[in-house]
PDB file of C-alpha atoms and ligand atoms in Angstrom:
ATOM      1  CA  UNK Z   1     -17.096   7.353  -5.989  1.00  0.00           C
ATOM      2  CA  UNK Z   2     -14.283   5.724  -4.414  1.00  0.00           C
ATOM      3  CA  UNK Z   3     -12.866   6.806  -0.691  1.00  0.00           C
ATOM      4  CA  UNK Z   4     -10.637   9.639  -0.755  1.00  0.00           C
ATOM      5  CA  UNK Z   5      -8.296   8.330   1.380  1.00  0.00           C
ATOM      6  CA  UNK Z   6      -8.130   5.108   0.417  1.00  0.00           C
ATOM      7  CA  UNK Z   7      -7.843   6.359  -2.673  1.00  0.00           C
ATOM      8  CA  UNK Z   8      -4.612   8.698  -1.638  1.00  0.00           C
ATOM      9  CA  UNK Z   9      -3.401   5.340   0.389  1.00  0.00           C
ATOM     10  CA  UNK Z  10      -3.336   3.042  -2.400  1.00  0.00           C
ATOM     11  CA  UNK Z  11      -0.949   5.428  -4.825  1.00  0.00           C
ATOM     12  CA  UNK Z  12       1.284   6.019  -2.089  1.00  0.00           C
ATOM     13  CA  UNK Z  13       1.458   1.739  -2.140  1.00  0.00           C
ATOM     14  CA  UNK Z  14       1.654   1.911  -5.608  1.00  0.00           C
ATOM     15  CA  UNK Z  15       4.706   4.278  -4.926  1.00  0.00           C
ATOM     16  CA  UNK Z  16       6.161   2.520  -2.619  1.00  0.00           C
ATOM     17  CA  UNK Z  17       5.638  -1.108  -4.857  1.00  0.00           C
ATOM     18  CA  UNK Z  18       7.609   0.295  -8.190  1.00  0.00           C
ATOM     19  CA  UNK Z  19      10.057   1.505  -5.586  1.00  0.00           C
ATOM     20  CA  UNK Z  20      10.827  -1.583  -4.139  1.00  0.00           C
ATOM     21  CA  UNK Z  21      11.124  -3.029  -8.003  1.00  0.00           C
ATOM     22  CA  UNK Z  22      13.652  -0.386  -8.545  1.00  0.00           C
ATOM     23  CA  UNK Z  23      15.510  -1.034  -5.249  1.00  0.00           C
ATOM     24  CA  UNK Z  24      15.701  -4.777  -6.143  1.00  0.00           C
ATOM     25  CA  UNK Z  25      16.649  -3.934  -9.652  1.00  0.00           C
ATOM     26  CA  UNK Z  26      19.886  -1.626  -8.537  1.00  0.00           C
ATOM     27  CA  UNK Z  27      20.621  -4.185  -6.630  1.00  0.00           C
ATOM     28  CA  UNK Z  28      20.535  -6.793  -9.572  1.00  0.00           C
ATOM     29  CA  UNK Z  29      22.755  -4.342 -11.241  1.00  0.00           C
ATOM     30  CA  UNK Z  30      25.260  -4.471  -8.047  1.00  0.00           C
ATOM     31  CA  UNK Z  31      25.310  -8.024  -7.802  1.00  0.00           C
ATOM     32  CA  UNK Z  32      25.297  -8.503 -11.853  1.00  0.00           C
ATOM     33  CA  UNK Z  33      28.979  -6.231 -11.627  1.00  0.00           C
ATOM     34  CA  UNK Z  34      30.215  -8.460  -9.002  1.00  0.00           C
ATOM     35  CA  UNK Z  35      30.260 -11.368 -11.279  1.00  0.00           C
ATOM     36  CA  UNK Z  36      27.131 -12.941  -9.067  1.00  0.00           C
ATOM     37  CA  UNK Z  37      25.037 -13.886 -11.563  1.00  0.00           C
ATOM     38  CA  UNK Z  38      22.703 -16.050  -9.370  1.00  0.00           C
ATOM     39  CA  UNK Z  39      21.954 -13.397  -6.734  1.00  0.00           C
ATOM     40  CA  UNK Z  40      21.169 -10.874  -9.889  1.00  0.00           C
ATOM     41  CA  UNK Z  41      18.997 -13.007 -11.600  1.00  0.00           C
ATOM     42  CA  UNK Z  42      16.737 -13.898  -7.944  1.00  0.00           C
ATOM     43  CA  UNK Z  43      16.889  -9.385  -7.843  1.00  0.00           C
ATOM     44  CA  UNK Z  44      15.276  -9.092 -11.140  1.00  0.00           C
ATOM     45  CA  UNK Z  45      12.474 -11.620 -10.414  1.00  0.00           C
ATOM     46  CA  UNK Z  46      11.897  -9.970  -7.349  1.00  0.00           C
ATOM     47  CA  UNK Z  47      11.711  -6.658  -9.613  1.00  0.00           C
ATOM     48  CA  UNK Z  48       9.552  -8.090 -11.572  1.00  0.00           C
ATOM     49  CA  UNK Z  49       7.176  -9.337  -9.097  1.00  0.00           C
ATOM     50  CA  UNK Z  50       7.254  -5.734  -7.129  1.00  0.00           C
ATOM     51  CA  UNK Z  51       6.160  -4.225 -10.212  1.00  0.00           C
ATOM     52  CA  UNK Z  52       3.147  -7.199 -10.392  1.00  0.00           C
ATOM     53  CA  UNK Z  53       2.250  -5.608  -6.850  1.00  0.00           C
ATOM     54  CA  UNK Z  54       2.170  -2.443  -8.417  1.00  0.00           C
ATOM     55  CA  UNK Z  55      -0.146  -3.552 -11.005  1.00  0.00           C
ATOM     56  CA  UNK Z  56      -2.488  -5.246  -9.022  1.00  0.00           C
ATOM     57  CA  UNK Z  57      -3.213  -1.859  -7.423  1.00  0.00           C
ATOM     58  CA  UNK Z  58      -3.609   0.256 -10.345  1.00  0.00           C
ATOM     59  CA  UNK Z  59      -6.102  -2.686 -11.574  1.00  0.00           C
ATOM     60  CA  UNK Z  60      -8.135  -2.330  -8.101  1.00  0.00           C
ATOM     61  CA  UNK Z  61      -8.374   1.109  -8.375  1.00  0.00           C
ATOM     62  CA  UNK Z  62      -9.994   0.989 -11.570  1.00  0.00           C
ATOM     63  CA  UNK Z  63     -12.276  -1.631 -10.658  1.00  0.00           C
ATOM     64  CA  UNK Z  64     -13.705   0.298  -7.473  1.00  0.00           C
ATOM     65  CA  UNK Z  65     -13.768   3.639 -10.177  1.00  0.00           C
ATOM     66  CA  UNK Z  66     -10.794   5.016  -8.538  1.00  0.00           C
ATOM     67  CA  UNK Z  67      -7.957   6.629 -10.430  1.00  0.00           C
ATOM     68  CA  UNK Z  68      -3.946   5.516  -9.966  1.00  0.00           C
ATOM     69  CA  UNK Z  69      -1.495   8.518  -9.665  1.00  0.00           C
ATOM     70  CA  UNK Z  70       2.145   7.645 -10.498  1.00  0.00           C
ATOM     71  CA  UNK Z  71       4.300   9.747  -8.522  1.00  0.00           C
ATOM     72  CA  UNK Z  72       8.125  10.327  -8.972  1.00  0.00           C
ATOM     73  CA  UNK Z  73      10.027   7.075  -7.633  1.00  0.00           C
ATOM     74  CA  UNK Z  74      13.217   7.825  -5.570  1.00  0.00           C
ATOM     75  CA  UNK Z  75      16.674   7.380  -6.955  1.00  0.00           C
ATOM     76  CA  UNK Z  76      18.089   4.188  -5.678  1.00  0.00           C
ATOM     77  CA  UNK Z  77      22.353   2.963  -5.036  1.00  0.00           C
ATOM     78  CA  UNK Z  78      23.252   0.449  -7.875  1.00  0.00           C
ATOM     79  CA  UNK Z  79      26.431  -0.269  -6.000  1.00  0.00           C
ATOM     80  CA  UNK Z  80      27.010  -1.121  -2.572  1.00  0.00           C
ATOM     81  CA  UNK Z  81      29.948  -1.132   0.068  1.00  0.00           C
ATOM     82  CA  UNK Z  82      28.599  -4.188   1.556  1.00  0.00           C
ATOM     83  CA  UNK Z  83      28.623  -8.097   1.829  1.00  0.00           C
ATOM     84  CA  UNK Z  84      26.073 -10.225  -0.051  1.00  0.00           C
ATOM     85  CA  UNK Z  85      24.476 -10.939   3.827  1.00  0.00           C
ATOM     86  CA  UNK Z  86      23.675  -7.584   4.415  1.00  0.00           C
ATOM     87  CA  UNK Z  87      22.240  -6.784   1.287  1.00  0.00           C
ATOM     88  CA  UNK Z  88      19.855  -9.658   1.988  1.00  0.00           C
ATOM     89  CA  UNK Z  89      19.272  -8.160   5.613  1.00  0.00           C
ATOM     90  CA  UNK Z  90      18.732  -4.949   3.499  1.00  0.00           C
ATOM     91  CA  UNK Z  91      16.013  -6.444   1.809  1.00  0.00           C
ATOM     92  CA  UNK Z  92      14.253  -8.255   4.624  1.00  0.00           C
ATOM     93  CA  UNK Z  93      14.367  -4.744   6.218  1.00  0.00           C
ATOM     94  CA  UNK Z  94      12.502  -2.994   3.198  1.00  0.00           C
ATOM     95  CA  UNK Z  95      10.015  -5.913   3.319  1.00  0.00           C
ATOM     96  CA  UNK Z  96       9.163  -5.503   6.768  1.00  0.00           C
ATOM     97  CA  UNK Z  97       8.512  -1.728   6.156  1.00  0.00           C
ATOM     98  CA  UNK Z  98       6.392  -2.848   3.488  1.00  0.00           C
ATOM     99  CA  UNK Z  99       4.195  -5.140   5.573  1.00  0.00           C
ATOM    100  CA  UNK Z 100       4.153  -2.591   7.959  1.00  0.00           C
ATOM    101  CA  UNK Z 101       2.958  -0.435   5.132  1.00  0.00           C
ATOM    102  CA  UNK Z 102       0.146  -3.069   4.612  1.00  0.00           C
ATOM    103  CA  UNK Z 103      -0.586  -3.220   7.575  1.00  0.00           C
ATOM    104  CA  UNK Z 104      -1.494   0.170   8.090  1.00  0.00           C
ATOM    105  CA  UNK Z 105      -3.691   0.646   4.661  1.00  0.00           C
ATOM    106  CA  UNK Z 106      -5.610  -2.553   6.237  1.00  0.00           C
ATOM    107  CA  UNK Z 107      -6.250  -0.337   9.153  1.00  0.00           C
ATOM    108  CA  UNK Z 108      -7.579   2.284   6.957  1.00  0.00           C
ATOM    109  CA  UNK Z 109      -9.806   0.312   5.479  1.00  0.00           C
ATOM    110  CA  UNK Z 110     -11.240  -0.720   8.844  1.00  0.00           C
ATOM    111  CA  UNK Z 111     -11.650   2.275   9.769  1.00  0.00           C
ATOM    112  CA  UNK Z 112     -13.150   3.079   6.837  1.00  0.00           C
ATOM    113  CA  UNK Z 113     -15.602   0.258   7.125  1.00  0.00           C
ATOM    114  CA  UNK Z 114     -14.319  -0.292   2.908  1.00  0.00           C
ATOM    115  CA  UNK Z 115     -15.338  -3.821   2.862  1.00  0.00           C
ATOM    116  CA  UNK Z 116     -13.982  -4.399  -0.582  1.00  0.00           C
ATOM    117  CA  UNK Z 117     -10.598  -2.863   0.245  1.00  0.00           C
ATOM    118  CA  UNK Z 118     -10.244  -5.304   3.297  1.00  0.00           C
ATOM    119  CA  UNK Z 119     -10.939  -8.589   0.976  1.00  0.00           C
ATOM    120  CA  UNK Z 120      -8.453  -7.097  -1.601  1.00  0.00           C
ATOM    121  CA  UNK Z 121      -5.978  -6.326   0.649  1.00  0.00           C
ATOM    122  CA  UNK Z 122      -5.652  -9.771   2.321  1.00  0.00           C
ATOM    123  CA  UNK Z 123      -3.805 -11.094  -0.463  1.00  0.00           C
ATOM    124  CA  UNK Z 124      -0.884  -8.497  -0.004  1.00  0.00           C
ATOM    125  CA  UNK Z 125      -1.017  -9.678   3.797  1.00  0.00           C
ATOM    126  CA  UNK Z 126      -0.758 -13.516   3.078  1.00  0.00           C
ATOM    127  CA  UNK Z 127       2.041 -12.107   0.254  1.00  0.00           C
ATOM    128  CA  UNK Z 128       4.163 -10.454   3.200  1.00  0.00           C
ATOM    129  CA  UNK Z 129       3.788 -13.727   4.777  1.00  0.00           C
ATOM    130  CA  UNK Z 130       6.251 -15.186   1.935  1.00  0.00           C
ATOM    131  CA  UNK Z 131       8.431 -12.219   1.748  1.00  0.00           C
ATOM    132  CA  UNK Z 132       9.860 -11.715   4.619  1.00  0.00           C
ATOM    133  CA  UNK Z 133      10.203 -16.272   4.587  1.00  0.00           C
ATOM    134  CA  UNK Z 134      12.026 -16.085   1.743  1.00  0.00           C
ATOM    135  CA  UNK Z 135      14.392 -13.620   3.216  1.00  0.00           C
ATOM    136  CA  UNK Z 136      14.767 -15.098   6.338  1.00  0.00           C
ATOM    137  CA  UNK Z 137      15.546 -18.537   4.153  1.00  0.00           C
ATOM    138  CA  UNK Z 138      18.302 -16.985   2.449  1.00  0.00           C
ATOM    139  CA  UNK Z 139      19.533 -15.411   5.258  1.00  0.00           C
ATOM    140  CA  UNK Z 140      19.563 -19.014   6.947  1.00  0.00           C
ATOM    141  CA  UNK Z 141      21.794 -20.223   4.301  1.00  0.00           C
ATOM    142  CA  UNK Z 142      23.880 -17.761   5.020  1.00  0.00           C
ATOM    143  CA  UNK Z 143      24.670 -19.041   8.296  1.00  0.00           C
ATOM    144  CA  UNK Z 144      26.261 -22.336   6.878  1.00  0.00           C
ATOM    145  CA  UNK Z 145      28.562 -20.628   4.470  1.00  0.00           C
ATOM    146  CA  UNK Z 146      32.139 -20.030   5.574  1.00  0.00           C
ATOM    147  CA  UNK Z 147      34.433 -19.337   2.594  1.00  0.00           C
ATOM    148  CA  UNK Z 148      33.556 -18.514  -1.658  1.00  0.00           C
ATOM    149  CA  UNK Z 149      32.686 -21.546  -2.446  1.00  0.00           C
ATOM    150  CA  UNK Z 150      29.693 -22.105  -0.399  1.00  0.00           C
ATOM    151  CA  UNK Z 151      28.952 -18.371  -1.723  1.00  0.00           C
ATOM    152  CA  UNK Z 152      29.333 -19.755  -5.177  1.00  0.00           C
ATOM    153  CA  UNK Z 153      26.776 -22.495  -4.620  1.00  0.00           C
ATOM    154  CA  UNK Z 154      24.472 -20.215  -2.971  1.00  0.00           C
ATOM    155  CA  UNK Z 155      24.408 -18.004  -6.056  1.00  0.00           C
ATOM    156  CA  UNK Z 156      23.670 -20.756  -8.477  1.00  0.00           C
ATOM    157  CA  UNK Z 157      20.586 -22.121  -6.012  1.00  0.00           C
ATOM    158  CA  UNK Z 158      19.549 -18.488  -6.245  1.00  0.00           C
ATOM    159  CA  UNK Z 159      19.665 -18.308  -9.876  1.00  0.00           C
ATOM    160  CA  UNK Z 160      17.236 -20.814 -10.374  1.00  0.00           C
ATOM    161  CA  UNK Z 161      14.293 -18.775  -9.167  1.00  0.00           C
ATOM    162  CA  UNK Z 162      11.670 -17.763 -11.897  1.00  0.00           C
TER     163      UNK Z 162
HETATM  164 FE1  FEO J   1       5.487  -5.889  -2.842  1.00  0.00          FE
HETATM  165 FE2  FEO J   1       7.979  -7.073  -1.622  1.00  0.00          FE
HETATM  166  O1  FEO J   1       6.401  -6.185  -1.363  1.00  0.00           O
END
């Protein structure tokens, strides 16, 4: 049988993954109504990937004979009073309560001495890793851009992402 708490741990990451993916997505709604079609399209991936997270979960707990529980996910704003930038800063925000989040299942799992859940977990740690970059990359850009247009051409690089 698998640990309890671990067990309890991982569904409130699942939670908190499928969250994130509906977070992203009401922000791909927000960004799709402001005519920025680029920024939407890099939200959904992101979604999509969250949800991937999510997955990857549910699949471990099976493996290691535990059992997901899908609890309610939160209402989240498909509109915001706020500037592209800080939606981004937004997001690296959530990300960096999600490594945090990480962080502290890894410690669990130490503590634990759950062997398996520490090699599983690493690649969620290495995944934070490129999170919060990506953020910070955008964010970057953002420094450089001083009127619509350079907005414009941020939102078609950001609209390549797949
Ligand atoms: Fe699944 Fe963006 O953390």
């Amino acid at each position: 049988m698998f640990n309890k708490k671990l067990e309890e741990a991982l569904n409130d990451q699942i939670n908190k993954e499928l969250y994130s993916a509906y977070l992203y997505l009401g922000m791909a709604v927000h960004f799709e109504s402001e005519g920025l079609k680029g920024f939407a399209g890099w939200m959904r991936v992101q979604a999509k990937e969250e949800q991937e997270h999510a997955m990857k979960i549910y699949d471990y707990l099976f493996s290691v004979d535990g059992t997901p529980v899908l609890k309610a996910i939160k209402e989240v704003p498909t509109h915001y009073e706020k500037k592209p930038v800080e939606i981004i800063q937004d997001v690296l925000k959530h990300e960096q309560f999600v490594t945090a989040s990480i962080n502290s299942l890894y410690e669990l799992a130490l503590a634990e001495k759950d062997y398996k859940t520490q090699l599983f977990l690493q690649w969620f740690i290495k995944e934070q890793v490129e999170e919060e970059e990506n953020d910070r990359d955008i964010l970057d850009k953002f420094k450089y851009i001083e009127n619509n247009a350079g907005l414009l051409l941020l939102d078609s690089e950001l609209g390549k992402r797949e």
